[in-house]
Amino acid sequence: MKPIKAGLLGLGTVGRGVFNVLRRNQHEITRRAGRGIEIAAIAVRNVHKAHEAIGATVPITTNAAEVIRRDDLDIVVELIGGYEPARTYVLEAIARGKHVVTANKALLAQHGNEIFEAATARGVMVAFEAAVAGGIPIIKALREGLTANRIEWIAGIINGTSNFILSEMRSKGLPFDAVLKEAQRLGYAEADPTFDIEGIDAAHKLTILSSIAFGVPINFDAAYTEGISKLAAQDIKYAEQLGYRIKLLGITKRTAHGIELRVHPTLVPMQRLLANVEGAMNAVLVKGDAVGTTLYYGKGAGAEPTASAVVADLVDVTRMHTADPENHVPHLAFQADAMVEVPWLSIDDTVTSYYFRMRVADQPGVLADITRILADGRISIDALFQREPSEGENQTDIIMLTHDAVERDVNAAIQRIEALPTVLAPIIRIRQEELI
Ligand code: NDP
Ligand code: HSE
């Protein structure tokens, strides 16, 4: 059988990875897909740079529309990134009856509902395994492997750049900025690294996971997002003393009142596998009612790990290419007409435990005032220690862990405590999860 032909939009970190993996493993891939997969055209902005990267083996143009409009191509692989022109290209490819493979989580988190609706109406597939957790087949696992389960929650390290930064800061004592530069050099970081360090990239991915887990429309606006840029080295150290590691987690949970969707630095008990995921590695914990907790671990970024997922999608599309559209696996795991609307919970409604660091005057009665306010707010203390002040120092840090409390109550208590004249700086608050 003749190879299936694909057009590649973008030949950056991931595009080059896809090109190289397809070329290197062509024989094995053909044996699995049932026919060859050929990159027949490539669109980039800088043709010279692209030729330098892969030689002159494939036609390369700056005109993406020309690639999308070629009648002999069945698949368009979007690896440009960002919202526009990616959205326009993907929608045009769908309108022309082409299947789409993309690694673009930002695009799907913002415009996924529109894109999947268009694809379903046109009877084509949009595959996006690489959009979440790079090389880890988490979309496939959730959509197919765990399909018997009612999913209860997902918690994951789904941004390699921020995990790399946290790991290097903790283990080597390196400064934030230097580690971020290294992550950029290694190709992990997004074009705009704010997306990585402010939790936006993780929120994009979590939004997609949540939709697939619970059969609800994609709703990025419902995500609470807090990154690692304000995290202080001393909190990483204090957490360690208490037996915890700080990780940027994406958490989505089904509760009796609605769905939680939140990304924030989180204290994780050191003995959990998730706490020991280091460097740019990703890991996703999924709790299903039948299977219990399952863990997926691997490289979440980088050229070939991400290419592994893109090529897997290309093989899936090649295998299903001639199937009737009603036999395709639904994009978001649930049949399009079986998606439901549910309430999304605000971060104020979250119930979890907390780490506090309070800079206070070292004088009698300070702790009593603080614990009184916490008790008034129904916040129970689980552990507490006070840093021994240095000689001559008249202030200190109180470090505290709480039992579960409602975030709204915690906010009110923090406001009252910060108003005490003996509390000398804004309180540092980091959420904590036991993950069992
Ligand atoms: P890069 O910035 O390395 O590459 C982007 C490519 O797109 C470049 O070849 C660029 O061309 C091309 N491009 C940009 N705009 C246009 C345009 N208007 N028309 C044609 N080509 C264009 O990005 P990555 O490879 O890192 O990322 C690609 C996608 O994969 C993104 O959505 C990203 O979020 C996602 N992703 C990335 C991962 C990673 O580890 N890097 C992991 C998982 C997902 P030129 O070079 O000529 O400017
Ligand atoms: N910038 C992303 C990360 C790339 O660091 O995880 C993978 O999606």
Tab-separated table of C-alpha atoms and ligand atoms in Angstrom:
chain	number	residue	atom	x	y	z
A	1	MET	CA	0.000	0.000	0.000
A	2	LYS	CA	1.180	3.537	-0.757
A	3	PRO	CA	2.357	5.592	2.252
A	4	ILE	CA	-0.119	7.995	3.808
A	5	LYS	CA	1.037	11.589	3.304
A	6	ALA	CA	1.235	14.243	5.978
A	7	GLY	CA	2.131	17.927	5.912
A	8	LEU	CA	4.142	19.354	8.798
A	9	LEU	CA	3.483	22.892	10.009
A	10	GLY	CA	6.525	23.853	12.096
A	11	LEU	CA	9.991	22.337	12.247
A	12	GLY	CA	11.212	23.527	15.639
A	13	THR	CA	12.110	21.364	18.643
A	14	VAL	CA	9.149	18.997	18.212
A	15	GLY	CA	8.895	19.162	14.404
A	16	ARG	CA	12.522	18.118	14.004
A	17	GLY	CA	11.998	15.369	16.574
A	18	VAL	CA	9.030	14.041	14.584
A	19	PHE	CA	10.966	14.164	11.327
A	20	ASN	CA	13.930	12.300	12.827
A	21	VAL	CA	11.920	9.630	14.678
A	22	LEU	CA	9.785	8.918	11.608
A	23	ARG	CA	12.880	8.600	9.435
A	24	ARG	CA	14.851	6.481	11.915
A	25	ASN	CA	12.001	4.108	12.831
A	26	GLN	CA	10.182	4.096	9.486
A	27	HIS	CA	10.401	0.320	9.110
A	28	GLU	CA	8.962	-0.485	12.557
A	29	ILE	CA	6.335	2.231	12.241
A	30	THR	CA	5.183	0.886	8.865
A	31	ARG	CA	4.867	-2.606	10.318
A	32	ARG	CA	2.614	-1.197	13.043
A	33	ALA	CA	0.577	1.248	10.968
A	34	GLY	CA	0.037	-1.090	8.032
A	35	ARG	CA	1.503	1.422	5.576
A	36	GLY	CA	4.282	3.994	5.521
A	37	ILE	CA	3.863	7.538	6.858
A	38	GLU	CA	5.521	10.150	4.690
A	39	ILE	CA	6.135	13.809	5.490
A	40	ALA	CA	5.448	15.205	2.032
A	41	ALA	CA	5.608	18.960	2.739
A	42	ILE	CA	6.778	21.276	5.492
A	43	ALA	CA	5.872	24.889	6.314
A	44	VAL	CA	8.084	27.129	8.479
A	45	ARG	CA	8.928	30.823	8.682
A	46	ASN	CA	12.640	30.443	7.923
A	47	VAL	CA	13.237	28.009	5.057
A	48	HIS	CA	17.017	28.337	5.217
A	49	LYS	CA	17.095	27.266	8.875
A	50	ALA	CA	14.798	24.317	8.092
A	51	HIS	CA	17.011	23.176	5.208
A	52	GLU	CA	20.012	23.332	7.502
A	53	ALA	CA	18.177	21.113	9.995
A	54	ILE	CA	16.967	18.344	7.660
A	55	GLY	CA	18.602	18.890	4.278
A	56	ALA	CA	16.598	19.177	1.058
A	57	THR	CA	14.744	15.873	1.236
A	58	VAL	CA	11.218	17.371	1.531
A	59	PRO	CA	9.707	20.510	-0.078
A	60	ILE	CA	9.788	23.346	2.472
A	61	THR	CA	7.720	26.514	2.118
A	62	THR	CA	6.779	29.565	4.148
A	63	ASN	CA	3.202	29.220	2.905
A	64	ALA	CA	1.330	27.002	5.398
A	65	ALA	CA	-1.958	27.409	3.499
A	66	GLU	CA	-0.305	25.876	0.434
A	67	VAL	CA	0.518	22.753	2.460
A	68	ILE	CA	-2.979	22.532	3.971
A	69	ARG	CA	-4.585	22.841	0.524
A	70	ARG	CA	-2.597	20.042	-1.115
A	71	ASP	CA	-5.085	17.375	-2.209
A	72	ASP	CA	-2.634	14.521	-1.841
A	73	LEU	CA	-2.181	15.064	1.937
A	74	ASP	CA	-4.448	13.231	4.382
A	75	ILE	CA	-2.993	14.582	7.620
A	76	VAL	CA	-1.843	18.004	8.785
A	77	VAL	CA	0.530	18.019	11.780
A	78	GLU	CA	0.400	21.369	13.584
A	79	LEU	CA	3.612	22.025	15.511
A	80	ILE	CA	3.719	25.814	15.309
A	81	GLY	CA	2.318	26.505	18.778
A	82	GLY	CA	0.273	29.472	20.045
A	83	TYR	CA	-3.292	30.481	19.245
A	84	GLU	CA	-3.026	32.132	15.830
A	85	PRO	CA	-2.406	31.309	13.062
A	86	ALA	CA	-2.507	27.752	14.493
A	87	ARG	CA	-6.286	27.879	15.082
A	88	THR	CA	-6.999	29.121	11.545
A	89	TYR	CA	-4.730	26.462	10.017
A	90	VAL	CA	-6.257	23.641	12.053
A	91	LEU	CA	-9.824	24.710	11.218
A	92	GLU	CA	-8.969	25.047	7.539
A	93	ALA	CA	-7.364	21.589	7.506
A	94	ILE	CA	-10.509	20.133	9.119
A	95	ALA	CA	-12.766	21.958	6.665
A	96	ARG	CA	-10.754	20.391	3.842
A	97	GLY	CA	-11.353	16.911	5.308
A	98	LYS	CA	-7.827	16.401	6.656
A	99	HIS	CA	-7.071	14.692	9.946
A	100	VAL	CA	-5.065	16.822	12.336
A	101	VAL	CA	-2.328	15.907	14.792
A	102	THR	CA	-1.250	18.629	17.193
A	103	ALA	CA	0.905	19.081	20.305
A	104	ASN	CA	-0.620	22.476	20.985
A	105	LYS	CA	-2.193	22.455	24.463
A	106	ALA	CA	-2.650	26.230	24.528
A	107	LEU	CA	-4.750	26.030	21.367
A	108	LEU	CA	-6.864	23.110	22.629
A	109	ALA	CA	-7.382	24.606	26.099
A	110	GLN	CA	-8.750	27.799	24.547
A	111	HIS	CA	-10.354	26.606	21.327
A	112	GLY	CA	-10.685	22.835	21.782
A	113	ASN	CA	-14.490	22.787	21.910
A	114	GLU	CA	-14.721	24.653	18.595
A	115	ILE	CA	-12.038	22.470	16.984
A	116	PHE	CA	-13.505	19.141	18.130
A	117	GLU	CA	-17.005	20.211	17.116
A	118	ALA	CA	-15.764	21.093	13.638
A	119	ALA	CA	-13.834	17.820	13.373
A	120	THR	CA	-16.807	15.715	14.497
A	121	ALA	CA	-19.079	17.473	12.002
A	122	ARG	CA	-16.554	16.850	9.187
A	123	GLY	CA	-15.868	13.248	10.285
A	124	VAL	CA	-12.114	13.713	10.775
A	125	MET	CA	-9.832	12.971	13.723
A	126	VAL	CA	-7.902	15.488	15.780
A	127	ALA	CA	-5.225	13.657	17.766
A	128	PHE	CA	-3.318	15.409	20.552
A	129	GLU	CA	-1.406	12.920	22.706
A	130	ALA	CA	1.676	15.187	22.791
A	131	ALA	CA	-0.330	18.106	24.150
A	132	VAL	CA	-0.312	16.687	27.696
A	133	ALA	CA	2.780	15.333	29.465
A	134	GLY	CA	4.926	15.041	26.309
A	135	GLY	CA	5.896	11.422	25.750
A	136	ILE	CA	3.623	9.882	28.397
A	137	PRO	CA	0.566	8.275	26.736
A	138	ILE	CA	-1.790	9.748	29.327
A	139	ILE	CA	-4.510	10.748	26.855
A	140	LYS	CA	-4.643	7.208	25.525
A	141	ALA	CA	-4.656	5.778	29.064
A	142	LEU	CA	-7.517	8.025	30.208
A	143	ARG	CA	-9.536	7.807	27.028
A	144	GLU	CA	-9.156	4.085	26.409
A	145	GLY	CA	-7.306	2.136	29.119
A	146	LEU	CA	-9.366	3.553	32.013
A	147	THR	CA	-12.633	3.743	30.133
A	148	ALA	CA	-14.407	1.385	32.589
A	149	ASN	CA	-13.823	3.761	35.488
A	150	ARG	CA	-15.591	6.654	37.040
A	151	ILE	CA	-12.581	8.939	37.438
A	152	GLU	CA	-12.421	10.580	40.883
A	153	TRP	CA	-9.361	12.783	40.610
A	154	ILE	CA	-6.150	13.466	38.737
A	155	ALA	CA	-3.033	15.053	40.203
A	156	GLY	CA	0.022	15.577	38.078
A	157	ILE	CA	3.379	17.174	37.524
A	158	ILE	CA	2.640	18.294	33.994
A	159	ASN	CA	5.106	21.079	33.375
A	160	GLY	CA	8.667	19.868	32.894
A	161	THR	CA	10.229	23.331	33.029
A	162	SER	CA	8.862	24.199	36.463
A	163	ASN	CA	9.657	20.741	37.844
A	164	PHE	CA	13.193	21.110	36.493
A	165	ILE	CA	13.504	24.507	38.189
A	166	LEU	CA	12.165	23.234	41.542
A	167	SER	CA	14.448	20.172	41.439
A	168	GLU	CA	17.592	22.134	40.611
A	169	MET	CA	16.816	24.806	43.216
A	170	ARG	CA	16.295	22.166	45.899
A	171	SER	CA	19.089	19.713	45.112
A	172	LYS	CA	21.818	22.078	43.856
A	173	GLY	CA	20.796	25.331	45.506
A	174	LEU	CA	20.867	27.034	42.083
A	175	PRO	CA	19.057	30.355	41.580
A	176	PHE	CA	15.688	30.444	39.782
A	177	ASP	CA	16.824	32.527	36.788
A	178	ALA	CA	19.870	30.393	35.972
A	179	VAL	CA	17.808	27.185	35.968
A	180	LEU	CA	15.113	28.740	33.789
A	181	LYS	CA	17.783	29.697	31.202
A	182	GLU	CA	19.027	26.098	31.187
A	183	ALA	CA	15.462	24.791	30.659
A	184	GLN	CA	15.147	27.154	27.691
A	185	ARG	CA	18.477	25.962	26.281
A	186	LEU	CA	17.320	22.330	26.566
A	187	GLY	CA	14.118	23.115	24.597
A	188	TYR	CA	11.694	22.400	27.488
A	189	ALA	CA	10.340	25.904	27.935
A	190	GLU	CA	7.483	27.419	25.913
A	191	ALA	CA	8.180	30.283	23.490
A	192	ASP	CA	6.916	32.486	26.336
A	193	PRO	CA	8.368	30.917	29.522
A	194	THR	CA	5.844	32.836	31.650
A	195	PHE	CA	3.443	30.080	30.608
A	196	ASP	CA	5.714	27.547	32.331
A	197	ILE	CA	6.641	29.368	35.517
A	198	GLU	CA	3.218	30.931	36.180
A	199	GLY	CA	1.397	27.603	35.850
A	200	ILE	CA	-0.452	28.536	32.649
A	201	ASP	CA	0.997	25.690	30.571
A	202	ALA	CA	0.099	23.218	33.340
A	203	ALA	CA	-3.414	24.706	33.484
A	204	HIS	CA	-3.785	24.257	29.714
A	205	LYS	CA	-2.908	20.578	30.061
A	206	LEU	CA	-5.013	20.057	33.183
A	207	THR	CA	-8.037	21.593	31.465
A	208	ILE	CA	-7.747	19.001	28.695
A	209	LEU	CA	-7.286	16.129	31.172
A	210	SER	CA	-10.275	17.253	33.203
A	211	SER	CA	-12.511	17.272	30.176
A	212	ILE	CA	-11.448	13.748	29.186
A	213	ALA	CA	-11.728	12.449	32.745
A	214	PHE	CA	-15.213	13.765	33.494
A	215	GLY	CA	-16.845	14.105	30.063
A	216	VAL	CA	-17.308	17.869	30.349
A	217	PRO	CA	-16.558	20.640	27.836
A	218	ILE	CA	-13.065	22.154	27.963
A	219	ASN	CA	-13.156	25.204	30.233
A	220	PHE	CA	-9.793	26.905	30.713
A	221	ASP	CA	-11.469	29.911	32.351
A	222	ALA	CA	-12.449	27.701	35.296
A	223	ALA	CA	-8.821	26.935	36.156
A	224	TYR	CA	-7.196	28.505	39.203
A	225	THR	CA	-3.570	29.135	38.317
A	226	GLU	CA	-0.643	29.948	40.579
A	227	GLY	CA	2.965	29.371	39.469
A	228	ILE	CA	6.354	28.958	41.094
A	229	SER	CA	7.890	32.361	40.390
A	230	LYS	CA	7.234	33.651	43.913
A	231	LEU	CA	8.312	30.496	45.714
A	232	ALA	CA	11.141	31.183	48.189
A	233	ALA	CA	14.087	28.824	48.715
A	234	GLN	CA	13.421	28.878	52.470
A	235	ASP	CA	9.948	27.358	52.006
A	236	ILE	CA	11.453	24.518	49.976
A	237	LYS	CA	13.861	23.995	52.912
A	238	TYR	CA	11.199	24.228	55.662
A	239	ALA	CA	8.928	21.841	53.733
A	240	GLU	CA	11.813	19.385	53.561
A	241	GLN	CA	12.257	19.623	57.356
A	242	LEU	CA	8.581	18.729	57.756
A	243	GLY	CA	8.923	15.706	55.425
A	244	TYR	CA	7.472	17.274	52.269
A	245	ARG	CA	8.639	18.321	48.782
A	246	ILE	CA	7.095	21.243	46.941
A	247	LYS	CA	5.836	20.396	43.445
A	248	LEU	CA	3.806	22.390	40.960
A	249	LEU	CA	0.728	20.179	40.720
A	250	GLY	CA	-2.272	20.282	38.465
A	251	ILE	CA	-5.246	18.859	40.359
A	252	THR	CA	-8.734	18.171	39.078
A	253	LYS	CA	-11.252	16.499	41.335
A	254	ARG	CA	-14.896	15.522	41.158
A	255	THR	CA	-16.726	16.561	44.336
A	256	ALA	CA	-20.369	16.480	45.392
A	257	HIS	CA	-20.629	20.195	44.516
A	258	GLY	CA	-18.748	20.350	41.221
A	259	ILE	CA	-15.291	19.991	39.711
A	260	GLU	CA	-12.076	21.447	41.111
A	261	LEU	CA	-9.510	22.603	38.540
A	262	ARG	CA	-6.389	24.101	40.056
A	263	VAL	CA	-2.651	24.479	39.488
A	264	HIS	CA	-0.420	25.629	42.335
A	265	PRO	CA	2.742	24.779	44.253
A	266	THR	CA	1.854	21.926	46.588
A	267	LEU	CA	3.476	20.210	49.551
A	268	VAL	CA	3.578	16.477	48.805
A	269	PRO	CA	4.693	13.921	51.440
A	270	MET	CA	8.261	12.902	50.644
A	271	GLN	CA	7.422	9.197	50.588
A	272	ARG	CA	4.982	9.581	47.661
A	273	LEU	CA	6.371	8.642	44.227
A	274	LEU	CA	5.165	11.986	42.907
A	275	ALA	CA	7.385	13.831	45.392
A	276	ASN	CA	10.407	12.069	43.888
A	277	VAL	CA	9.783	13.002	40.272
A	278	GLU	CA	12.795	15.145	39.429
A	279	GLY	CA	14.113	17.259	36.560
A	280	ALA	CA	11.946	17.727	33.485
A	281	MET	CA	10.136	14.451	34.152
A	282	ASN	CA	6.350	14.457	34.368
A	283	ALA	CA	4.061	12.138	36.311
A	284	VAL	CA	0.298	11.883	36.476
A	285	LEU	CA	-1.695	10.098	39.180
A	286	VAL	CA	-5.206	9.049	38.244
A	287	LYS	CA	-7.734	7.723	40.735
A	288	GLY	CA	-10.489	5.621	39.208
A	289	ASP	CA	-13.238	3.917	41.212
A	290	ALA	CA	-12.502	0.448	39.828
A	291	VAL	CA	-8.755	0.458	39.273
A	292	GLY	CA	-7.756	2.598	42.273
A	293	THR	CA	-4.727	4.823	41.844
A	294	THR	CA	-2.519	4.482	38.757
A	295	LEU	CA	0.654	6.446	37.994
A	296	TYR	CA	2.092	7.445	34.617
A	297	TYR	CA	5.681	8.682	34.518
A	298	GLY	CA	8.069	9.805	31.802
A	299	LYS	CA	9.610	12.657	29.870
A	300	GLY	CA	7.160	15.508	29.570
A	301	ALA	CA	9.120	17.678	27.170
A	302	GLY	CA	11.947	17.662	24.651
A	303	ALA	CA	12.246	16.814	20.961
A	304	GLU	CA	12.061	13.031	20.770
A	305	PRO	CA	9.883	12.280	23.831
A	306	THR	CA	7.275	14.635	22.402
A	307	ALA	CA	7.807	13.229	18.908
A	308	SER	CA	7.084	9.773	20.336
A	309	ALA	CA	3.539	10.952	21.145
A	310	VAL	CA	3.061	12.807	17.846
A	311	VAL	CA	4.143	9.767	15.833
A	312	ALA	CA	1.879	7.501	17.909
A	313	ASP	CA	-1.001	9.775	16.902
A	314	LEU	CA	0.086	9.561	13.271
A	315	VAL	CA	-0.024	5.764	13.509
A	316	ASP	CA	-3.483	5.856	15.157
A	317	VAL	CA	-4.817	8.133	12.446
A	318	THR	CA	-3.273	5.952	9.731
A	319	ARG	CA	-4.883	2.835	11.193
A	320	MET	CA	-8.332	4.467	11.538
A	321	HIS	CA	-8.120	6.531	8.368
A	322	THR	CA	-10.596	4.411	6.423
A	323	ALA	CA	-12.920	3.673	9.371
A	324	ASP	CA	-16.394	5.198	9.465
A	325	PRO	CA	-16.338	8.369	11.583
A	326	GLU	CA	-18.792	6.857	14.093
A	327	ASN	CA	-16.154	4.206	14.818
A	328	HIS	CA	-13.465	6.755	15.715
A	329	VAL	CA	-12.570	7.010	19.410
A	330	PRO	CA	-14.353	10.192	20.632
A	331	HIS	CA	-11.935	13.136	20.877
A	332	LEU	CA	-12.682	13.760	24.546
A	333	ALA	CA	-13.341	10.123	25.510
A	334	PHE	CA	-17.124	10.605	25.848
A	335	GLN	CA	-19.440	10.659	22.824
A	336	ALA	CA	-19.897	14.244	21.672
A	337	ASP	CA	-23.650	14.160	22.435
A	338	ALA	CA	-23.013	12.696	25.916
A	339	MET	CA	-20.902	15.541	27.284
A	340	VAL	CA	-22.492	17.208	30.316
A	341	GLU	CA	-22.245	20.639	31.911
A	342	VAL	CA	-21.285	20.619	35.605
A	343	PRO	CA	-20.518	23.411	38.067
A	344	TRP	CA	-16.838	24.364	38.333
A	345	LEU	CA	-15.716	25.107	41.871
A	346	SER	CA	-13.940	28.315	42.735
A	347	ILE	CA	-10.631	28.023	44.597
A	348	ASP	CA	-12.441	29.509	47.615
A	349	ASP	CA	-14.462	26.289	47.889
A	350	THR	CA	-11.404	24.025	47.896
A	351	VAL	CA	-10.911	21.891	50.983
A	352	THR	CA	-7.287	20.968	51.608
A	353	SER	CA	-4.570	21.322	54.227
A	354	TYR	CA	-2.066	24.180	54.311
A	355	TYR	CA	1.512	25.198	55.072
A	356	PHE	CA	1.956	28.684	56.555
A	357	ARG	CA	5.115	30.680	57.159
A	358	MET	CA	4.605	33.749	59.331
A	359	ARG	CA	7.279	36.363	60.030
A	360	VAL	CA	6.497	37.571	63.571
A	361	ALA	CA	7.923	39.634	66.409
A	362	ASP	CA	9.654	37.361	68.910
A	363	GLN	CA	7.637	38.326	71.991
A	364	PRO	CA	5.132	36.758	74.419
A	365	GLY	CA	1.517	36.224	73.306
A	366	VAL	CA	2.148	36.252	69.546
A	367	LEU	CA	1.455	32.565	69.034
A	368	ALA	CA	-1.603	32.693	71.313
A	369	ASP	CA	-3.133	35.499	69.186
A	370	ILE	CA	-2.517	33.560	66.002
A	371	THR	CA	-3.898	30.241	67.243
A	372	ARG	CA	-7.015	32.002	68.600
A	373	ILE	CA	-7.781	33.418	65.137
A	374	LEU	CA	-7.210	30.021	63.514
A	375	ALA	CA	-9.517	28.348	66.036
A	376	ASP	CA	-12.208	30.987	65.356
A	377	GLY	CA	-11.920	30.106	61.652
A	378	ARG	CA	-12.279	26.337	62.327
A	379	ILE	CA	-8.670	25.775	61.220
A	380	SER	CA	-6.939	23.066	63.182
A	381	ILE	CA	-3.134	22.940	63.500
A	382	ASP	CA	-1.398	19.675	62.582
A	383	ALA	CA	2.264	20.614	63.203
A	384	LEU	CA	4.160	23.731	64.208
A	385	PHE	CA	7.709	24.878	64.784
A	386	GLN	CA	9.469	28.166	65.315
A	387	ARG	CA	12.853	29.008	63.836
A	388	GLU	CA	15.310	29.827	66.581
A	389	PRO	CA	16.126	33.540	66.182
A	390	SER	CA	19.797	34.418	65.640
A	391	GLU	CA	21.565	36.260	68.431
A	392	GLY	CA	20.172	39.785	68.842
A	393	GLU	CA	17.362	39.132	66.326
A	394	ASN	CA	13.944	40.228	67.623
A	395	GLN	CA	11.831	38.485	65.001
A	396	THR	CA	11.387	34.919	63.823
A	397	ASP	CA	9.435	32.574	61.522
A	398	ILE	CA	6.577	30.363	62.661
A	399	ILE	CA	6.028	27.404	60.348
A	400	MET	CA	2.719	25.615	60.561
A	401	LEU	CA	0.828	22.756	58.908
A	402	THR	CA	-2.948	22.594	59.232
A	403	HIS	CA	-5.556	19.892	58.932
A	404	ASP	CA	-8.117	20.191	56.130
A	405	ALA	CA	-9.844	23.557	55.990
A	406	VAL	CA	-11.984	25.481	53.501
A	407	GLU	CA	-9.920	28.002	51.510
A	408	ARG	CA	-12.487	30.742	52.136
A	409	ASP	CA	-12.003	30.321	55.926
A	410	VAL	CA	-8.235	30.258	55.480
A	411	ASN	CA	-8.305	33.539	53.533
A	412	ALA	CA	-10.374	35.202	56.240
A	413	ALA	CA	-8.021	33.964	58.984
A	414	ILE	CA	-4.926	35.089	57.070
A	415	GLN	CA	-6.415	38.560	56.689
A	416	ARG	CA	-7.043	38.804	60.447
A	417	ILE	CA	-3.603	37.453	61.358
A	418	GLU	CA	-1.843	39.836	58.970
A	419	ALA	CA	-3.632	42.710	60.715
A	420	LEU	CA	-1.910	41.858	64.036
A	421	PRO	CA	0.857	44.383	64.804
A	422	THR	CA	3.191	41.516	65.735
A	423	VAL	CA	2.917	39.916	62.281
A	424	LEU	CA	5.609	41.626	60.228
A	425	ALA	CA	5.142	40.416	56.643
A	426	PRO	CA	2.513	38.883	54.375
A	427	ILE	CA	1.884	35.253	55.316
A	428	ILE	CA	3.208	32.613	52.941
A	429	ARG	CA	0.548	29.974	52.293
A	430	ILE	CA	1.124	26.809	50.262
A	431	ARG	CA	-1.517	24.123	49.813
A	432	GLN	CA	-0.770	20.558	50.820
A	433	GLU	CA	-2.103	17.279	49.390
A	434	GLU	CA	-1.774	13.776	50.839
A	435	LEU	CA	-2.638	12.117	47.464
A	436	ILE	CA	-4.180	8.918	48.787
B	1	NDP	P1	9.434	25.861	18.374
B	1	NDP	O1	9.310	27.293	18.688
B	1	NDP	O2	10.727	25.173	18.625
B	1	NDP	O3	9.068	25.625	16.821
B	1	NDP	C1	7.987	26.270	16.192
B	1	NDP	C2	8.078	26.018	14.700
B	1	NDP	O4	6.920	26.585	14.095
B	1	NDP	C3	9.290	26.638	14.034
B	1	NDP	O5	9.758	25.769	13.038
B	1	NDP	C4	8.709	27.892	13.390
B	1	NDP	O6	9.380	28.268	12.209
B	1	NDP	C5	7.337	27.407	13.017
B	1	NDP	N1	6.377	28.505	12.862
B	1	NDP	C6	6.023	29.440	13.755
B	1	NDP	N2	5.074	30.243	13.244
B	1	NDP	C7	4.829	29.801	11.990
B	1	NDP	C8	3.959	30.193	10.959
B	1	NDP	N3	3.150	31.244	11.100
B	1	NDP	N4	3.963	29.507	9.790
B	1	NDP	C9	4.792	28.442	9.632
B	1	NDP	N5	5.643	28.007	10.594
B	1	NDP	C10	5.649	28.682	11.744
B	1	NDP	O7	8.253	25.121	19.143
B	1	NDP	P2	8.232	23.643	19.725
B	1	NDP	O8	8.631	22.686	18.682
B	1	NDP	O9	8.917	23.604	21.031
B	1	NDP	O10	6.670	23.471	20.065
B	1	NDP	C11	5.725	23.195	19.062
B	1	NDP	C12	4.403	22.855	19.737
B	1	NDP	O11	4.581	21.688	20.542
B	1	NDP	C13	3.869	23.935	20.685
B	1	NDP	O12	2.472	23.926	20.631
B	1	NDP	C14	4.351	23.453	22.058
B	1	NDP	O13	3.545	23.926	23.103
B	1	NDP	C15	4.175	21.962	21.881
B	1	NDP	N6	4.981	21.138	22.753
B	1	NDP	C16	6.317	21.362	22.891
B	1	NDP	C17	7.093	20.550	23.671
B	1	NDP	C18	8.543	20.760	23.831
B	1	NDP	O14	9.167	20.015	24.602
B	1	NDP	N7	9.154	21.720	23.131
B	1	NDP	C19	6.483	19.421	24.392
B	1	NDP	C20	5.060	19.254	24.165
B	1	NDP	C21	4.346	20.088	23.380
B	1	NDP	P3	10.788	29.081	12.239
B	1	NDP	O15	11.747	28.214	13.019
B	1	NDP	O16	11.137	29.169	10.821
B	1	NDP	O17	10.503	30.370	12.927
B	2	HSE	N1	6.997	23.809	28.221
B	2	HSE	C1	6.433	22.527	28.450
B	2	HSE	C2	7.010	21.935	29.719
B	2	HSE	C3	6.719	21.621	27.276
B	2	HSE	O1	7.997	22.462	30.224
B	2	HSE	O2	6.443	20.973	30.225
B	2	HSE	C4	5.960	20.339	27.331
B	2	HSE	O3	4.598	20.550	27.160
